[in-house]
mmCIF file of C-alpha atoms and ligand atoms in Angstrom:
data_model
loop_
_atom_site.group_PDB
_atom_site.id
_atom_site.type_symbol
_atom_site.label_atom_id
_atom_site.label_comp_id
_atom_site.label_asym_id
_atom_site.label_seq_id
_atom_site.Cartn_x
_atom_site.Cartn_y
_atom_site.Cartn_z
ATOM 1 C CA MET A 1 107.118 130.794 77.987
ATOM 2 C CA ALA A 2 106.263 127.634 76.838
ATOM 3 C CA ILE A 3 107.286 124.441 78.710
ATOM 4 C CA LEU A 4 109.488 121.915 76.551
ATOM 5 C CA ILE A 5 110.205 118.403 77.645
ATOM 6 C CA HIS A 6 113.296 116.630 76.874
ATOM 7 C CA PRO A 7 113.467 113.071 77.508
ATOM 8 C CA LEU A 8 116.375 111.767 79.830
ATOM 9 C CA HIS A 9 115.708 107.939 79.318
ATOM 10 C CA PRO A 10 114.142 105.595 76.691
ATOM 11 C CA THR A 11 110.753 104.799 78.674
ATOM 12 C CA PHE A 12 110.638 107.620 81.329
ATOM 13 C CA ALA A 13 111.887 110.971 82.937
ATOM 14 C CA GLY A 14 112.224 114.110 81.304
ATOM 15 C CA GLU A 15 114.061 117.655 81.860
ATOM 16 C CA VAL A 16 111.868 120.617 81.518
ATOM 17 C CA SER A 17 112.887 123.973 80.141
ATOM 18 C CA GLY A 18 110.690 127.239 80.119
ATOM 19 C CA ALA A 19 109.516 126.902 83.450
ATOM 20 C CA ASP A 20 110.204 129.308 86.754
ATOM 21 C CA LEU A 21 108.790 127.682 89.557
ATOM 22 C CA ARG A 22 108.855 130.770 91.706
ATOM 23 C CA ALA A 23 106.464 132.500 90.079
ATOM 24 C CA PRO A 24 102.730 131.978 90.085
ATOM 25 C CA MET A 25 101.611 129.390 87.186
ATOM 26 C CA SER A 26 99.172 129.966 84.534
ATOM 27 C CA LYS A 27 96.577 127.184 83.948
ATOM 28 C CA GLU A 28 98.383 126.237 80.749
ATOM 29 C CA ASP A 29 101.763 125.568 82.411
ATOM 30 C CA VAL A 30 99.917 123.576 85.056
ATOM 31 C CA VAL A 31 98.027 121.343 82.558
ATOM 32 C CA ALA A 32 101.378 120.805 80.510
ATOM 33 C CA ILE A 33 103.292 120.094 83.535
ATOM 34 C CA GLU A 34 100.758 117.262 84.520
ATOM 35 C CA ALA A 35 100.545 115.920 81.102
ATOM 36 C CA GLY A 36 104.256 115.867 81.582
ATOM 37 C CA MET A 37 104.210 113.865 84.473
ATOM 38 C CA ASP A 38 101.515 111.408 83.285
ATOM 39 C CA ARG A 39 103.908 110.706 80.330
ATOM 40 C CA TYR A 40 107.435 111.032 81.995
ATOM 41 C CA ALA A 41 106.471 110.128 85.889
ATOM 42 C CA VAL A 42 109.597 112.139 86.583
ATOM 43 C CA LEU A 43 110.350 115.587 85.649
ATOM 44 C CA VAL A 44 113.839 117.509 86.447
ATOM 45 C CA PHE A 45 113.550 121.360 86.296
ATOM 46 C CA ARG A 46 117.101 122.939 86.731
ATOM 47 C CA ASN A 47 118.233 126.156 88.476
ATOM 48 C CA GLN A 48 115.269 126.567 90.466
ATOM 49 C CA ARG A 49 116.234 128.670 93.179
ATOM 50 C CA ILE A 50 113.247 128.259 95.418
ATOM 51 C CA SER A 51 112.064 129.382 99.035
ATOM 52 C CA ASP A 52 110.253 126.718 101.009
ATOM 53 C CA ASP A 53 106.851 129.294 100.913
ATOM 54 C CA GLU A 54 107.461 129.257 96.942
ATOM 55 C CA GLN A 55 108.165 125.518 96.955
ATOM 56 C CA MET A 56 104.592 124.817 98.748
ATOM 57 C CA ALA A 57 102.709 127.350 97.083
ATOM 58 C CA PHE A 58 104.042 125.354 93.621
ATOM 59 C CA THR A 59 102.961 122.275 95.072
ATOM 60 C CA ARG A 60 99.441 123.265 95.802
ATOM 61 C CA ASN A 61 99.052 123.502 91.853
ATOM 62 C CA PHE A 62 98.618 119.618 91.920
ATOM 63 C CA GLY A 63 96.443 119.207 94.896
ATOM 64 C CA GLU A 64 96.727 119.327 98.522
ATOM 65 C CA ILE A 65 99.773 119.121 100.533
ATOM 66 C CA GLU A 66 99.982 115.826 102.311
ATOM 67 C CA HIS A 67 100.459 115.753 106.163
ATOM 68 C CA ALA A 68 103.422 114.376 107.212
ATOM 69 C CA ARG A 69 102.029 113.002 110.486
ATOM 70 C CA GLY A 70 102.734 109.201 110.958
ATOM 71 C CA GLY A 71 105.690 108.958 108.622
ATOM 72 C CA ASN A 72 108.674 109.480 110.816
ATOM 73 C CA ILE A 73 110.111 109.223 114.096
ATOM 74 C CA THR A 74 111.314 112.784 114.793
ATOM 75 C CA LYS A 75 109.907 114.322 117.776
ATOM 76 C CA ASP A 76 107.714 117.577 117.903
ATOM 77 C CA ASP A 77 110.491 119.955 118.871
ATOM 78 C CA GLU A 78 112.981 118.351 116.698
ATOM 79 C CA PHE A 79 111.537 119.861 113.213
ATOM 80 C CA ARG A 80 114.016 121.951 111.035
ATOM 81 C CA LEU A 81 111.590 123.081 108.581
ATOM 82 C CA GLN A 82 107.954 124.327 108.748
ATOM 83 C CA GLN A 83 104.876 122.267 108.818
ATOM 84 C CA GLY A 84 104.318 120.905 105.027
ATOM 85 C CA MET A 85 107.937 120.870 104.481
ATOM 86 C CA ILE A 86 109.404 117.551 104.460
ATOM 87 C CA ASP A 87 112.980 117.482 105.837
ATOM 88 C CA VAL A 88 115.246 114.693 103.979
ATOM 89 C CA SER A 89 118.534 116.427 104.894
ATOM 90 C CA ASN A 90 121.040 114.956 106.992
ATOM 91 C CA LEU A 91 120.653 117.605 109.398
ATOM 92 C CA ASP A 92 118.929 118.280 112.827
ATOM 93 C CA GLN A 93 117.408 120.986 114.185
ATOM 94 C CA ARG A 94 120.562 123.135 114.479
ATOM 95 C CA GLY A 95 121.514 122.425 110.880
ATOM 96 C CA GLN A 96 124.272 120.015 111.824
ATOM 97 C CA PRO A 97 124.406 116.769 110.518
ATOM 98 C CA PHE A 98 123.353 113.914 112.465
ATOM 99 C CA ASP A 99 125.483 111.903 114.710
ATOM 100 C CA ARG A 100 126.564 108.632 113.388
ATOM 101 C CA ASN A 101 124.167 106.581 115.753
ATOM 102 C CA ASP A 102 121.526 109.407 115.856
ATOM 103 C CA ARG A 103 118.144 107.422 115.776
ATOM 104 C CA ARG A 104 116.729 109.714 113.123
ATOM 105 C CA ARG A 105 119.608 109.318 110.800
ATOM 106 C CA MET A 106 119.455 105.277 111.327
ATOM 107 C CA PHE A 107 115.708 105.581 110.607
ATOM 108 C CA ASN A 108 116.571 107.874 107.515
ATOM 109 C CA LEU A 109 118.615 105.358 105.968
ATOM 110 C CA GLY A 110 115.851 103.448 105.178
ATOM 111 C CA ASN A 111 115.323 105.789 102.100
ATOM 112 C CA ARG A 112 118.234 104.075 100.554
ATOM 113 C CA LEU A 113 115.677 101.117 100.016
ATOM 114 C CA TRP A 114 113.720 101.160 96.740
ATOM 115 C CA HIS A 115 110.325 102.448 97.722
ATOM 116 C CA SER A 116 107.566 104.750 96.945
ATOM 117 C CA ASP A 117 106.878 107.660 99.308
ATOM 118 C CA SER A 118 103.827 107.259 101.636
ATOM 119 C CA SER A 119 103.029 103.678 100.235
ATOM 120 C CA TYR A 120 102.495 103.113 103.854
ATOM 121 C CA ARG A 121 99.478 105.611 104.225
ATOM 122 C CA ALA A 122 96.054 104.072 103.282
ATOM 123 C CA VAL A 123 95.522 107.079 100.913
ATOM 124 C CA PRO A 124 99.132 106.945 99.393
ATOM 125 C CA ALA A 125 100.918 109.975 98.055
ATOM 126 C CA LYS A 126 100.713 111.555 94.118
ATOM 127 C CA TYR A 127 103.561 113.315 93.833
ATOM 128 C CA SER A 128 106.769 113.924 95.692
ATOM 129 C CA LEU A 129 108.737 117.270 94.856
ATOM 130 C CA LEU A 130 112.393 117.613 95.977
ATOM 131 C CA SER A 131 114.277 120.786 95.648
ATOM 132 C CA ALA A 132 117.959 120.496 96.384
ATOM 133 C CA ARG A 133 119.347 123.379 98.276
ATOM 134 C CA ILE A 134 122.768 121.758 99.189
ATOM 135 C CA VAL A 135 123.738 118.871 97.111
ATOM 136 C CA ALA A 136 126.726 116.329 98.202
ATOM 137 C CA ALA A 137 130.205 116.896 96.564
ATOM 138 C CA SER A 138 129.867 113.146 95.331
ATOM 139 C CA GLY A 139 127.387 110.377 95.706
ATOM 140 C CA GLY A 140 123.942 110.740 96.917
ATOM 141 C CA ASN A 141 122.017 110.388 93.547
ATOM 142 C CA THR A 142 118.572 109.767 93.312
ATOM 143 C CA GLU A 143 117.629 106.523 91.405
ATOM 144 C CA PHE A 144 114.009 106.308 89.896
ATOM 145 C CA ALA A 145 112.521 103.266 88.355
ATOM 146 C CA ASP A 146 109.725 103.014 86.103
ATOM 147 C CA MET A 147 107.057 100.730 87.412
ATOM 148 C CA ARG A 148 104.977 100.714 83.907
ATOM 149 C CA ALA A 149 107.825 99.622 81.871
ATOM 150 C CA ALA A 150 108.458 96.919 84.786
ATOM 151 C CA TYR A 151 104.813 95.918 84.375
ATOM 152 C CA ASP A 152 104.773 95.628 80.758
ATOM 153 C CA ALA A 153 107.990 93.498 80.451
ATOM 154 C CA LEU A 154 106.565 90.717 82.976
ATOM 155 C CA ASP A 155 104.992 87.828 81.304
ATOM 156 C CA ALA A 156 101.592 87.093 80.846
ATOM 157 C CA ASP A 157 101.303 84.375 83.354
ATOM 158 C CA LEU A 158 102.931 86.287 86.018
ATOM 159 C CA ARG A 159 100.662 89.396 85.207
ATOM 160 C CA ALA A 160 97.438 87.148 85.522
ATOM 161 C CA ALA A 161 98.778 85.575 89.022
ATOM 162 C CA ILE A 162 99.533 89.185 90.401
ATOM 163 C CA GLU A 163 96.660 91.185 89.360
ATOM 164 C CA ASP A 164 94.472 91.244 92.302
ATOM 165 C CA LEU A 165 96.999 90.704 95.351
ATOM 166 C CA ILE A 166 96.849 93.037 97.928
ATOM 167 C CA CYS A 167 100.194 93.985 99.857
ATOM 168 C CA GLU A 168 100.502 95.129 103.341
ATOM 169 C CA HIS A 169 102.982 98.266 103.745
ATOM 170 C CA SER A 170 104.794 99.370 106.868
ATOM 171 C CA LEU A 171 107.613 101.500 107.997
ATOM 172 C CA LEU A 172 108.304 98.792 110.383
ATOM 173 C CA TYR A 173 108.930 96.268 107.286
ATOM 174 C CA SER A 174 111.170 98.775 105.261
ATOM 175 C CA ARG A 175 112.940 99.728 108.644
ATOM 176 C CA GLY A 176 113.116 96.254 109.967
ATOM 177 C CA SER A 177 114.762 94.954 107.113
ATOM 178 C CA MET A 178 117.668 97.051 107.826
ATOM 179 C CA GLY A 179 117.891 95.707 111.180
ATOM 180 C CA PHE A 180 116.211 98.950 113.071
ATOM 181 C CA THR A 181 113.561 96.922 115.182
ATOM 182 C CA GLU A 182 113.447 99.263 118.310
ATOM 183 C CA PHE A 183 110.192 100.872 117.703
ATOM 184 C CA THR A 184 108.031 102.399 120.715
ATOM 185 C CA ALA A 185 104.491 101.243 121.274
ATOM 186 C CA ALA A 186 103.273 104.266 120.007
ATOM 187 C CA GLU A 187 105.516 104.007 116.835
ATOM 188 C CA ARG A 188 104.450 100.513 116.391
ATOM 189 C CA ALA A 189 100.578 101.810 116.491
ATOM 190 C CA MET A 190 101.359 104.931 114.518
ATOM 191 C CA PHE A 191 103.277 102.688 111.573
ATOM 192 C CA ARG A 192 100.454 99.900 111.671
ATOM 193 C CA PRO A 193 100.260 98.080 107.942
ATOM 194 C CA VAL A 194 97.994 99.345 105.650
ATOM 195 C CA ARG A 195 96.679 97.630 102.522
ATOM 196 C CA GLN A 196 97.740 98.371 98.863
ATOM 197 C CA SER A 197 97.049 96.768 95.485
ATOM 198 C CA LEU A 198 99.895 95.377 93.968
ATOM 199 C CA VAL A 199 98.912 96.411 90.380
ATOM 200 C CA ARG A 200 97.744 100.087 89.786
ATOM 201 C CA THR A 201 96.005 101.836 86.908
ATOM 202 C CA HIS A 202 96.740 105.271 86.430
ATOM 203 C CA PRO A 203 93.900 107.249 86.456
ATOM 204 C CA VAL A 204 94.740 109.480 83.290
ATOM 205 C CA THR A 205 96.653 107.210 80.934
ATOM 206 C CA GLY A 206 95.046 104.028 82.133
ATOM 207 C CA ARG A 207 98.399 102.131 81.863
ATOM 208 C CA LYS A 208 99.243 99.963 84.670
ATOM 209 C CA SER A 209 102.181 99.725 86.739
ATOM 210 C CA LEU A 210 103.660 97.781 89.560
ATOM 211 C CA TYR A 211 102.978 99.253 93.002
ATOM 212 C CA LEU A 212 106.141 97.972 94.928
ATOM 213 C CA SER A 213 108.019 99.362 97.774
ATOM 214 C CA SER A 214 110.227 98.415 100.523
ATOM 215 C CA HIS A 215 107.756 99.035 102.824
ATOM 216 C CA ILE A 216 105.951 95.830 102.002
ATOM 217 C CA GLY A 217 106.455 92.781 104.374
ATOM 218 C CA ALA A 218 103.061 90.548 103.461
ATOM 219 C CA ILE A 219 100.591 89.696 100.837
ATOM 220 C CA VAL A 220 97.093 89.196 102.153
ATOM 221 C CA GLY A 221 96.299 85.484 102.404
ATOM 222 C CA TRP A 222 99.871 84.541 101.629
ATOM 223 C CA PRO A 223 102.724 82.899 104.047
ATOM 224 C CA VAL A 224 105.128 85.538 104.690
ATOM 225 C CA PRO A 225 108.163 83.675 103.458
ATOM 226 C CA GLU A 226 106.446 83.447 100.085
ATOM 227 C CA ALA A 227 105.190 86.747 100.092
ATOM 228 C CA ARG A 228 108.574 88.239 100.635
ATOM 229 C CA ASP A 229 110.048 86.074 97.898
ATOM 230 C CA LEU A 230 107.831 86.922 95.240
ATOM 231 C CA ILE A 231 108.100 90.778 96.369
ATOM 232 C CA ARG A 232 111.911 90.474 96.310
ATOM 233 C CA ASP A 233 111.949 89.166 93.058
ATOM 234 C CA LEU A 234 109.335 91.712 91.542
ATOM 235 C CA ILE A 235 111.618 94.490 92.931
ATOM 236 C CA GLU A 236 114.931 93.017 91.498
ATOM 237 C CA HIS A 237 112.744 92.597 88.298
ATOM 238 C CA ALA A 238 111.260 95.910 88.278
ATOM 239 C CA THR A 239 114.782 97.811 88.918
ATOM 240 C CA GLN A 240 117.112 96.281 86.585
ATOM 241 C CA ARG A 241 118.951 99.003 84.927
ATOM 242 C CA ALA A 242 117.118 99.046 81.786
ATOM 243 C CA PHE A 243 114.243 100.688 83.891
ATOM 244 C CA VAL A 244 116.115 103.091 85.870
ATOM 245 C CA TYR A 245 117.001 106.808 85.806
ATOM 246 C CA ALA A 246 119.749 107.739 87.938
ATOM 247 C CA HIS A 247 119.630 111.789 88.572
ATOM 248 C CA VAL A 248 122.808 113.194 89.614
ATOM 249 C CA TRP A 249 121.937 116.555 91.724
ATOM 250 C CA GLN A 250 123.108 119.939 90.877
ATOM 251 C CA GLN A 251 122.348 122.930 93.287
ATOM 252 C CA TYR A 252 118.807 124.048 93.017
ATOM 253 C CA ASP A 253 117.584 121.238 90.650
ATOM 254 C CA PHE A 254 113.936 120.422 91.244
ATOM 255 C CA VAL A 255 112.481 117.112 90.596
ATOM 256 C CA ILE A 256 108.705 115.868 90.641
ATOM 257 C CA TRP A 257 107.977 112.300 90.774
ATOM 258 C CA ASP A 258 105.078 110.420 90.435
ATOM 259 C CA ASN A 259 104.754 107.664 93.290
ATOM 260 C CA ARG A 260 101.891 105.912 91.609
ATOM 261 C CA GLN A 261 104.406 104.891 88.631
ATOM 262 C CA THR A 262 107.717 104.834 90.398
ATOM 263 C CA MET A 263 109.864 103.679 92.628
ATOM 264 C CA HIS A 264 112.898 105.574 93.823
ATOM 265 C CA ARG A 265 116.095 105.251 96.577
ATOM 266 C CA VAL A 266 119.073 107.547 97.413
ATOM 267 C CA ARG A 267 122.512 106.395 97.325
ATOM 268 C CA ARG A 268 125.619 106.683 99.665
ATOM 269 C CA PHE A 269 127.278 110.084 100.020
ATOM 270 C CA ASP A 270 129.870 111.678 102.675
ATOM 271 C CA GLU A 271 127.279 112.312 105.762
ATOM 272 C CA SER A 272 129.888 114.564 107.433
ATOM 273 C CA GLN A 273 128.845 117.521 105.075
ATOM 274 C CA PRO A 274 125.295 118.875 104.750
ATOM 275 C CA ARG A 275 123.100 117.847 102.171
ATOM 276 C CA ASP A 276 119.852 119.946 102.380
ATOM 277 C CA MET A 277 117.247 118.352 100.299
ATOM 278 C CA ARG A 278 113.466 119.526 100.992
ATOM 279 C CA ARG A 279 110.617 117.872 99.971
ATOM 280 C CA THR A 280 106.785 118.922 99.629
ATOM 281 C CA THR A 281 104.068 115.855 98.622
ATOM 282 C CA VAL A 282 100.761 115.981 97.233
ATOM 283 C CA ALA A 283 98.269 113.935 98.848
ATOM 284 C CA GLY A 284 96.792 111.015 96.677
ATOM 285 C CA ASP A 285 92.817 111.244 96.446
ATOM 286 C CA ALA A 286 91.931 107.533 96.913
ATOM 287 C CA MET A 287 92.904 104.086 98.692
ATOM 288 C CA THR A 288 94.091 101.319 96.324
ATOM 289 C CA ALA A 289 92.649 98.839 98.281
ATOM 290 C CA ALA A 290 90.082 98.612 101.164
ATOM 291 C CA GLN A 291 91.695 98.249 104.485
ATOM 292 C CA ALA A 292 91.506 95.327 106.996
ATOM 293 C CA PRO A 293 88.845 95.796 109.493
ATOM 294 C CA ALA A 294 89.949 97.230 112.827
ATOM 295 C CA GLU A 295 91.070 94.948 115.455
ATOM 296 C CA ALA A 296 88.826 94.578 118.509
HETATM 297 FE FE1 FE2 B 301 111.171 108.773 99.173
#
C-alpha cells in the first residue's frame, strides 16, 4: 500500500495513511517515511495497535535504539517496561498512577517544558516515536514547535549573532528551573552538562534550525544571566502559535518527531487516571559541538 501524507499545519507535521507499523516494512516504505520526516519533522499515524516488541522492531528501521541510561532518576528495580522502551506514562512499576509527591512524578513534570529529547546527551537523539496506549480523557496534548520555521523568521542580525554559539544542556537545568533541585551526588555526576550548537543544519535537507531546549542553562563564554535571557527570548520566539502544532491524542496514535528540527512539550491532564504513553528513541549519529575537556 502506498504511503500518503496529508499536511496538518502550514509549515510542518503530517498525517500518514497507508502504513501498518506492526508489520515488517518494505525498504520503499522506510524511505518514504524518512523522506516524510525530513520534510514534515512530525508524522502522525492513527490506529496503530502496536506491541512493545513491534514498536522496537519498527524503530530499528531508522537507526539504533538509544540507551535510556543517564536520562532519569528511576532506580533499576522501578522500571515498568523492558529495556529499550522509555516509559513516559504517569504509572509506577505496579501500573498505578504516581503519588503526587513521588520524586519520579516531579522529575517527569519537566516534560511540560519545551524541550528536545536527549539534548542533554553529547550525542543527542534523532527521532522519538511515541505510542499512545491509554490516553487522558481530556488534556495531555503534546505540542510541537517547528525550529526551522522559527530560525527562518529570525532577523539577519540575530541569525548572525547566534550562528556559532554553543549551549550547555543538562537535566539539572530544566528540572532546576521548576524548583526540582534535590539531586544526589551520583545524579549530579550523571547529569553533567553537555555542549550543543545553537544552530543546527539538517544533514539531508541542509535546512538550518534553532537547537533549543529547556535543558539549556548556559552559553559557553557568556555570563549566565545574559545567556538565559537570550535563550528565553529565543524559546518565546520559537514557540509562538504560528510555529506550533498541538496533537490531540487518540488511543493507538503513533507519532514520530525529529528532535533535530523540533521542540515539544506535554500539557496538563488528570493524573489520577492512567495515561500510558510508550516511547522509543532513535540514537543520533554525531555530536553537534566539541565537548568540554574533562575536569582534572
Ligand atoms: Fe520529550
